[in-house]
CSV table of C-alpha atoms and ligand atoms in Angstrom, one decimal:
chain,number,residue,atom,x,y,z
A,426,MET,CA,82.3,157.6,320.8
A,427,ALA,CA,84.2,157.5,323.9
A,428,ILE,CA,86.4,160.3,324.8
A,429,ASP,CA,90.1,159.6,326.6
A,430,ALA,CA,91.9,162.7,327.3
A,431,LYS,CA,94.7,162.8,329.7
A,432,PRO,CA,96.4,165.5,330.7
A,433,PHE,CA,99.1,167.2,328.6
A,434,VAL,CA,101.4,169.0,331.4
A,435,LYS,CA,102.8,166.5,334.7
A,436,TRP,CA,101.9,168.3,338.0
A,437,ALA,CA,102.9,168.2,341.7
A,438,GLY,CA,100.3,166.4,343.2
A,439,GLY,CA,98.4,165.1,339.8
A,440,LYS,CA,96.3,162.4,340.6
A,441,SER,CA,96.2,160.5,336.9
A,442,LYS,CA,97.4,157.3,339.3
A,443,LEU,CA,95.0,158.0,341.9
A,444,SER,CA,91.9,158.8,340.1
A,445,SER,CA,90.5,155.6,339.5
A,446,THR,CA,90.7,154.6,343.5
A,447,ILE,CA,89.2,158.2,344.0
A,448,LEU,CA,86.6,157.6,341.9
A,449,ASP,CA,85.4,154.1,342.9
A,450,PHE,CA,85.2,155.1,346.5
A,451,SER,CA,83.5,158.2,346.0
A,452,SER,CA,81.2,156.3,343.9
A,453,THR,CA,80.1,153.8,346.8
A,454,LYS,CA,79.3,157.3,348.6
A,455,LEU,CA,77.6,159.2,345.7
A,456,ASP,CA,76.4,159.3,342.7
A,457,PHE,CA,78.2,161.4,340.0
A,458,ASP,CA,75.5,161.6,338.0
A,459,ASP,CA,73.0,163.5,340.1
A,460,PHE,CA,74.8,166.8,339.5
A,461,ASP,CA,74.1,168.9,337.1
A,462,THR,CA,77.5,170.7,337.5
A,463,TYR,CA,81.0,169.3,338.5
A,464,MET,CA,83.7,171.7,339.3
A,465,GLU,CA,87.4,171.5,340.1
A,466,PRO,CA,88.8,174.9,342.0
A,467,PHE,CA,92.1,173.3,342.1
A,468,VAL,CA,92.1,171.8,338.6
A,469,GLY,CA,96.2,171.8,338.4
A,470,GLY,CA,97.2,169.4,335.3
A,471,GLY,CA,93.6,167.6,335.4
A,472,GLY,CA,94.5,164.3,336.6
A,473,MET,CA,90.8,163.9,338.3
A,474,PHE,CA,89.1,166.3,335.7
A,475,PHE,CA,90.2,164.2,332.5
A,476,ALA,CA,89.3,161.1,334.2
A,477,VAL,CA,85.7,162.4,335.5
A,478,ALA,CA,84.7,164.0,332.4
A,479,ASN,CA,86.0,161.3,330.2
A,480,GLN,CA,83.1,159.2,331.9
A,481,HIS,CA,80.4,161.5,332.7
A,482,ASN,CA,77.7,164.3,330.8
A,483,PHE,CA,77.5,166.8,333.0
A,484,LYS,CA,75.7,170.0,331.4
A,485,LYS,CA,78.2,172.3,333.1
A,486,LYS,CA,81.9,171.7,334.1
A,487,ILE,CA,84.0,174.3,335.5
A,488,ILE,CA,87.5,174.6,335.9
A,489,SER,CA,89.7,176.7,338.2
A,490,ASP,CA,93.6,177.3,339.2
A,491,ASN,CA,95.4,180.5,340.7
A,492,ASN,CA,98.0,179.5,337.9
A,493,LEU,CA,97.5,182.0,335.2
A,494,GLN,CA,100.0,180.8,333.2
A,495,LEU,CA,98.4,177.0,333.6
A,496,ILE,CA,95.1,178.8,333.4
A,497,ASN,CA,95.8,180.6,329.7
A,498,THR,CA,96.8,177.1,328.8
A,499,TYR,CA,93.7,175.5,329.2
A,500,LYS,CA,92.1,178.5,327.3
A,501,VAL,CA,94.8,178.1,324.3
A,502,ILE,CA,93.8,174.8,323.9
A,503,LYS,CA,90.1,175.0,323.8
A,504,GLU,CA,90.2,178.4,321.7
A,505,ASN,CA,92.8,177.6,319.2
A,506,VAL,CA,94.5,174.2,319.4
A,507,ASN,CA,95.8,174.0,316.1
A,508,GLY,CA,98.1,177.3,316.5
A,509,LEU,CA,99.7,175.6,319.6
A,510,ILE,CA,100.5,172.7,317.5
A,511,THR,CA,102.1,174.6,315.5
A,512,GLU,CA,104.2,176.9,317.9
A,513,LEU,CA,104.9,173.5,319.9
A,514,ASP,CA,106.3,171.6,316.4
A,515,LYS,CA,108.7,174.7,315.8
A,516,ILE,CA,110.3,174.5,319.6
A,517,GLN,CA,109.9,170.5,319.2
A,518,ASN,CA,111.8,170.7,315.8
A,519,GLU,CA,114.4,173.0,316.4
A,520,PHE,CA,115.3,171.1,320.1
A,521,ASN,CA,115.7,168.0,317.9
A,522,ALA,CA,117.9,168.9,315.8
A,523,LEU,CA,120.4,170.6,318.3
A,524,PRO,CA,123.5,168.3,317.9
A,525,SER,CA,124.7,168.2,321.7
A,526,MET,CA,123.2,168.2,325.4
A,527,ASP,CA,125.5,171.7,326.2
A,528,ASP,CA,123.5,173.0,322.8
A,529,LYS,CA,120.1,171.2,324.3
A,530,LYS,CA,120.2,172.9,327.6
A,531,GLU,CA,120.7,176.6,326.5
A,532,TYR,CA,118.3,176.3,324.0
A,533,TYR,CA,115.9,175.5,327.1
A,534,LEU,CA,117.1,177.9,329.3
A,535,PHE,CA,116.8,180.3,326.6
A,536,LEU,CA,112.9,179.1,326.6
A,537,ARG,CA,113.2,179.7,330.0
A,538,ALA,CA,114.4,183.1,329.6
A,539,THR,CA,111.6,184.0,327.0
A,540,PHE,CA,108.9,182.5,328.5
A,541,ASN,CA,109.5,184.5,331.9
A,542,LYS,CA,109.9,187.9,329.5
A,543,HIS,CA,106.6,187.5,328.6
A,544,LEU,CA,105.0,186.4,331.9
A,545,LEU,CA,102.0,189.0,331.2
A,546,SER,CA,102.0,188.6,327.3
A,547,ASP,CA,98.5,188.9,325.3
A,548,ASN,CA,100.8,186.2,323.0
A,549,LEU,CA,98.8,183.5,324.9
A,550,VAL,CA,99.3,180.6,322.1
A,551,LYS,CA,103.7,181.1,322.4
A,552,GLN,CA,103.3,181.5,325.9
A,553,SER,CA,101.2,178.3,326.3
A,554,SER,CA,104.4,176.4,324.0
A,555,LEU,CA,106.6,177.3,326.0
A,556,LEU,CA,104.6,176.5,329.6
A,557,ILE,CA,104.6,172.9,327.9
A,558,ALA,CA,107.9,172.7,326.5
A,559,LEU,CA,109.4,173.8,329.7
A,560,ASN,CA,107.6,171.2,332.0
A,561,LYS,CA,108.1,168.7,329.4
A,562,LEU,CA,111.7,169.1,329.2
A,563,GLY,CA,112.5,170.6,332.8
A,564,PHE,CA,113.5,168.6,335.4
A,565,ASN,CA,110.7,166.1,336.5
A,566,GLY,CA,108.1,168.0,335.5
A,567,LEU,CA,107.9,170.3,337.9
A,568,TYR,CA,106.3,174.1,337.9
A,569,ARG,CA,108.2,176.4,340.6
A,570,VAL,CA,109.0,179.5,340.4
A,571,ASN,CA,110.9,182.2,342.6
A,572,GLY,CA,110.3,184.8,344.8
A,573,LYS,CA,109.5,186.9,341.4
A,574,GLY,CA,107.5,184.2,340.1
A,575,GLU,CA,109.8,183.7,337.9
A,576,PHE,CA,110.1,179.8,336.3
A,577,ASN,CA,113.1,178.7,337.7
A,578,VAL,CA,113.4,174.9,336.9
A,579,PRO,CA,116.7,173.2,335.2
A,580,PHE,CA,117.1,171.4,332.7
A,581,GLY,CA,115.8,167.9,332.4
A,582,GLN,CA,118.7,166.7,330.6
A,583,LYS,CA,116.2,165.3,327.9
A,584,LYS,CA,118.0,164.5,324.4
A,585,THR,CA,115.0,164.7,322.6
A,586,ALA,CA,111.6,166.3,323.2
A,587,ASN,CA,108.2,165.1,322.6
A,588,LEU,CA,106.3,168.2,323.5
A,589,TYR,CA,102.8,166.3,323.4
A,590,SER,CA,100.4,163.9,321.6
A,591,LYS,CA,98.2,165.3,318.7
A,592,ASN,CA,95.6,162.7,319.5
A,593,ASN,CA,95.3,163.5,323.1
A,594,LEU,CA,95.1,167.3,322.9
A,595,HIS,CA,92.6,167.1,320.7
A,596,ASN,CA,90.7,165.1,323.0
A,597,VAL,CA,91.6,168.0,326.0
A,598,ASN,CA,90.1,170.0,323.4
A,599,HIS,CA,87.3,168.2,322.8
A,600,ILE,CA,86.4,168.7,326.8
A,601,LEU,CA,86.9,171.9,327.2
A,602,GLN,CA,84.4,173.0,325.0
A,603,THR,CA,81.5,172.4,327.2
A,604,THR,CA,83.9,173.4,330.1
A,605,GLU,CA,84.3,177.3,331.7
A,606,ILE,CA,87.7,178.1,332.7
A,607,TYR,CA,88.8,180.5,335.6
A,608,HIS,CA,91.7,182.2,336.8
A,609,LEU,CA,90.1,182.4,340.6
A,610,ASP,CA,91.2,182.1,344.1
A,611,PHE,CA,89.5,178.8,345.5
A,612,ARG,CA,87.8,181.4,347.6
A,613,ASP,CA,86.2,183.2,344.8
A,614,THR,CA,84.8,180.0,343.1
A,615,ILE,CA,81.9,178.9,346.0
A,616,GLU,CA,80.0,181.5,343.7
A,617,PHE,CA,79.0,178.7,341.0
A,618,VAL,CA,78.1,175.9,343.5
A,619,ASP,CA,74.1,175.2,343.7
A,620,GLU,CA,72.5,172.5,345.4
A,621,LYS,CA,73.4,170.1,341.8
A,622,THR,CA,77.0,171.1,342.0
A,623,LEU,CA,79.6,168.2,342.9
A,624,VAL,CA,83.4,170.2,343.6
A,625,TYR,CA,86.5,168.3,343.8
A,626,ILE,CA,88.8,169.9,346.0
A,627,ASP,CA,92.5,168.9,345.5
A,628,SER,CA,94.3,171.7,347.5
A,629,PRO,CA,98.1,172.1,347.4
A,630,TYR,CA,99.1,168.7,350.2
A,631,ARG,CA,99.4,169.8,353.9
A,632,PRO,CA,103.1,169.2,354.0
A,633,LEU,CA,103.3,166.1,356.8
A,634,PRO,CA,104.5,166.4,360.0
A,635,GLY,CA,108.4,167.2,359.8
A,636,THR,CA,108.6,167.7,355.6
A,637,GLN,CA,108.4,170.9,353.8
A,638,ALA,CA,105.8,171.8,351.6
A,639,PHE,CA,105.9,172.0,348.3
A,640,LYS,CA,106.2,175.6,346.6
A,641,TYR,CA,103.7,176.1,343.5
A,642,GLN,CA,103.9,179.8,343.0
A,643,LYS,CA,105.1,182.5,345.4
A,644,SER,CA,102.8,182.4,348.0
A,645,ASP,CA,102.0,178.9,350.2
A,646,PHE,CA,99.1,177.1,350.8
A,647,ASP,CA,99.5,176.9,354.8
A,648,ASP,CA,97.0,176.0,357.8
A,649,ASN,CA,95.3,179.0,357.5
A,650,ASP,CA,94.6,178.4,353.8
A,651,GLN,CA,93.5,174.8,355.0
A,652,ILE,CA,91.3,176.4,357.7
A,653,GLU,CA,89.4,178.7,355.1
A,654,LEU,CA,89.1,175.8,353.0
A,655,ALA,CA,87.0,173.9,355.4
A,656,GLU,CA,84.8,177.0,355.6
A,657,TYR,CA,85.1,177.0,352.1
A,658,CYS,CA,83.5,173.5,352.4
A,659,GLN,CA,80.9,174.0,355.3
A,660,GLU,CA,79.6,177.0,352.7
A,661,ILE,CA,79.5,174.2,349.5
A,662,ASN,CA,77.6,172.2,352.5
A,663,HIS,CA,75.2,175.2,353.3
A,664,ARG,CA,74.2,175.8,349.4
A,665,ASN,CA,73.5,171.6,349.4
A,666,GLY,CA,76.3,171.5,347.2
A,667,SER,CA,78.3,168.0,348.1
A,668,PHE,CA,82.5,167.9,347.8
A,669,ILE,CA,84.9,165.2,347.4
A,670,LEU,CA,88.5,166.4,349.2
A,671,SER,CA,91.8,164.8,349.2
A,672,ASN,CA,94.8,165.4,351.3
A,673,SER,CA,98.0,163.5,352.7
A,674,ASP,CA,97.3,162.3,355.8
A,675,PRO,CA,99.8,163.4,358.9
A,676,ILE,CA,98.3,160.7,360.8
A,677,GLN,CA,100.6,158.3,358.8
A,678,LYS,CA,103.2,160.8,360.8
A,679,ASP,CA,102.4,161.5,363.8
A,680,PRO,CA,99.6,159.7,365.2
A,681,ASN,CA,98.3,162.5,367.2
A,682,ASP,CA,98.0,165.2,364.5
A,683,PHE,CA,94.2,165.2,364.3
A,684,PHE,CA,94.3,168.6,362.4
A,685,PHE,CA,91.9,166.9,358.9
A,686,ASP,CA,89.6,165.0,361.6
A,687,ASP,CA,89.1,168.3,363.5
A,688,LEU,CA,88.1,170.3,360.6
A,689,TYR,CA,86.2,167.5,358.4
A,690,LYS,CA,84.1,166.2,361.7
A,691,ASP,CA,80.8,167.1,360.3
A,692,PHE,CA,81.4,165.0,357.1
A,693,ASP,CA,82.6,161.5,356.0
A,694,ILE,CA,86.1,161.2,356.9
A,695,ALA,CA,88.0,158.2,354.9
A,696,ARG,CA,91.4,156.9,354.9
A,697,ILE,CA,92.7,155.4,351.4
A,698,ASP,CA,96.3,153.7,350.5
A,699,ALA,CA,97.6,155.7,348.1
A,700,ARG,CA,99.6,152.7,346.6
A,701,ARG,CA,96.5,150.3,346.8
A,702,SER,CA,93.3,149.9,345.0
A,703,ILE,CA,89.5,150.6,346.2
A,704,GLY,CA,89.4,152.3,349.8
A,705,ALA,CA,92.0,150.0,351.8
A,706,THR,CA,91.7,151.8,355.1
A,707,ALA,CA,95.4,152.7,355.6
A,708,SER,CA,95.6,154.7,358.6
A,709,ARG,CA,98.3,153.9,361.7
A,710,ARG,CA,99.9,151.4,359.3
A,711,GLY,CA,102.6,153.8,358.6
A,712,VAL,CA,101.9,153.3,354.5
A,713,VAL,CA,101.1,156.2,352.3
A,714,SER,CA,97.6,157.1,352.8
A,715,GLU,CA,95.4,159.8,351.8
A,716,ILE,CA,92.9,160.9,353.8
A,717,LEU,CA,89.5,161.1,351.7
A,718,VAL,CA,86.7,163.6,353.0
A,719,ILE,CA,83.5,163.6,351.6
A,720,GLY,CA,80.5,166.0,352.0
A,721,GLN,CA,77.1,165.9,350.6
B,2161,SAM,C1,97.2,169.2,344.4
B,2161,SAM,S1,97.5,170.6,343.0
B,2161,SAM,C2,96.3,169.9,341.7
B,2161,SAM,C3,96.5,168.9,341.6
B,2161,SAM,C4,95.5,168.2,340.2
B,2161,SAM,N1,94.4,167.5,341.3
B,2161,SAM,C5,96.4,167.4,339.1
B,2161,SAM,O1,95.7,166.4,338.6
B,2161,SAM,O2,97.1,167.7,338.6
B,2161,SAM,C6,96.9,172.1,343.7
B,2161,SAM,C7,96.7,172.7,342.8
B,2161,SAM,O3,96.3,173.8,343.4
B,2161,SAM,C8,96.7,175.5,342.8
B,2161,SAM,N2,96.6,176.9,344.0
B,2161,SAM,C9,97.4,176.6,344.9
B,2161,SAM,N3,96.9,177.2,345.8
B,2161,SAM,C10,95.4,178.1,345.2
B,2161,SAM,C11,94.4,178.9,345.7
B,2161,SAM,N4,94.5,179.5,346.6
B,2161,SAM,N5,93.1,178.8,344.5
B,2161,SAM,C12,93.0,178.5,343.8
B,2161,SAM,N6,94.4,177.5,343.3
B,2161,SAM,C13,95.5,177.3,344.0
B,2161,SAM,C14,98.2,175.2,342.4
B,2161,SAM,O4,98.6,176.2,341.4
B,2161,SAM,C15,98.3,173.7,341.9
B,2161,SAM,O5,97.9,173.4,340.7
């Protein structure tokens, strides 16, 4: 039976829309079925992960992210999806029964305060239900935190809570049964790579020249991290593994910004038009282009 799992949260930089373009283009360079292990060290909402896992049968799948709350939610969906659904139903019913938008906003702020009070709680089911609820009810599905690591996204003015699809959570649960889940910095995932491993790398985007970085968590992902990420890619290569990496293309804003071209000069670099299909060449035309690096 074919599985059609989809992200259970909306995530900044989510690749659901772009996944088929990236997959189609990557498939012209490498054969996914040649690999035993598929790994994503920056899984986020899993836009790419689910698209790949729905289509391919790897012996092993590994996902990781340095967002603890998000990773705990993946673990809960893997281990106790029905417990999570019970908690989500409770929140959903309470929210939908409230008569006014003021009441709904107050309830949202209560959920947010509860989430922030229990960032290190052992009650992972409850905490995961709060993460999903805040993601669905907060402004624009963002996950943004303040300097203390507290979630601070305002209420999204939603009238009705529609927190999850039961069918999708069960599909995600199914895919996760054969997936190892880690809360690691990307650098610590290198140990999983061997010659039969394909790694999809979707780090926080380098801000385009003249724009601000999107802050996922307390620490930024700066140019130094990008340089260490390129070293990580070199190490994948030394281990004879393969990788696909996406990022924003600085050339679209500054034709002289060769940051990624320099970092990845030993690998295959392509530019794709994020709004078009298969690998349309997008450089220097003022369109939203993405850089795709393929190392094998
Ligand atoms: C662009 S998003 C990934 C989006 C994902 N492909 C999707 O479709 O939703 C980048 C992710 O990297 C994570 N991250 C940031 N710094 C990290 C680090 N040093 N190590 C591991 N993960 C990190 C963030 O928490 C975020 O989830």
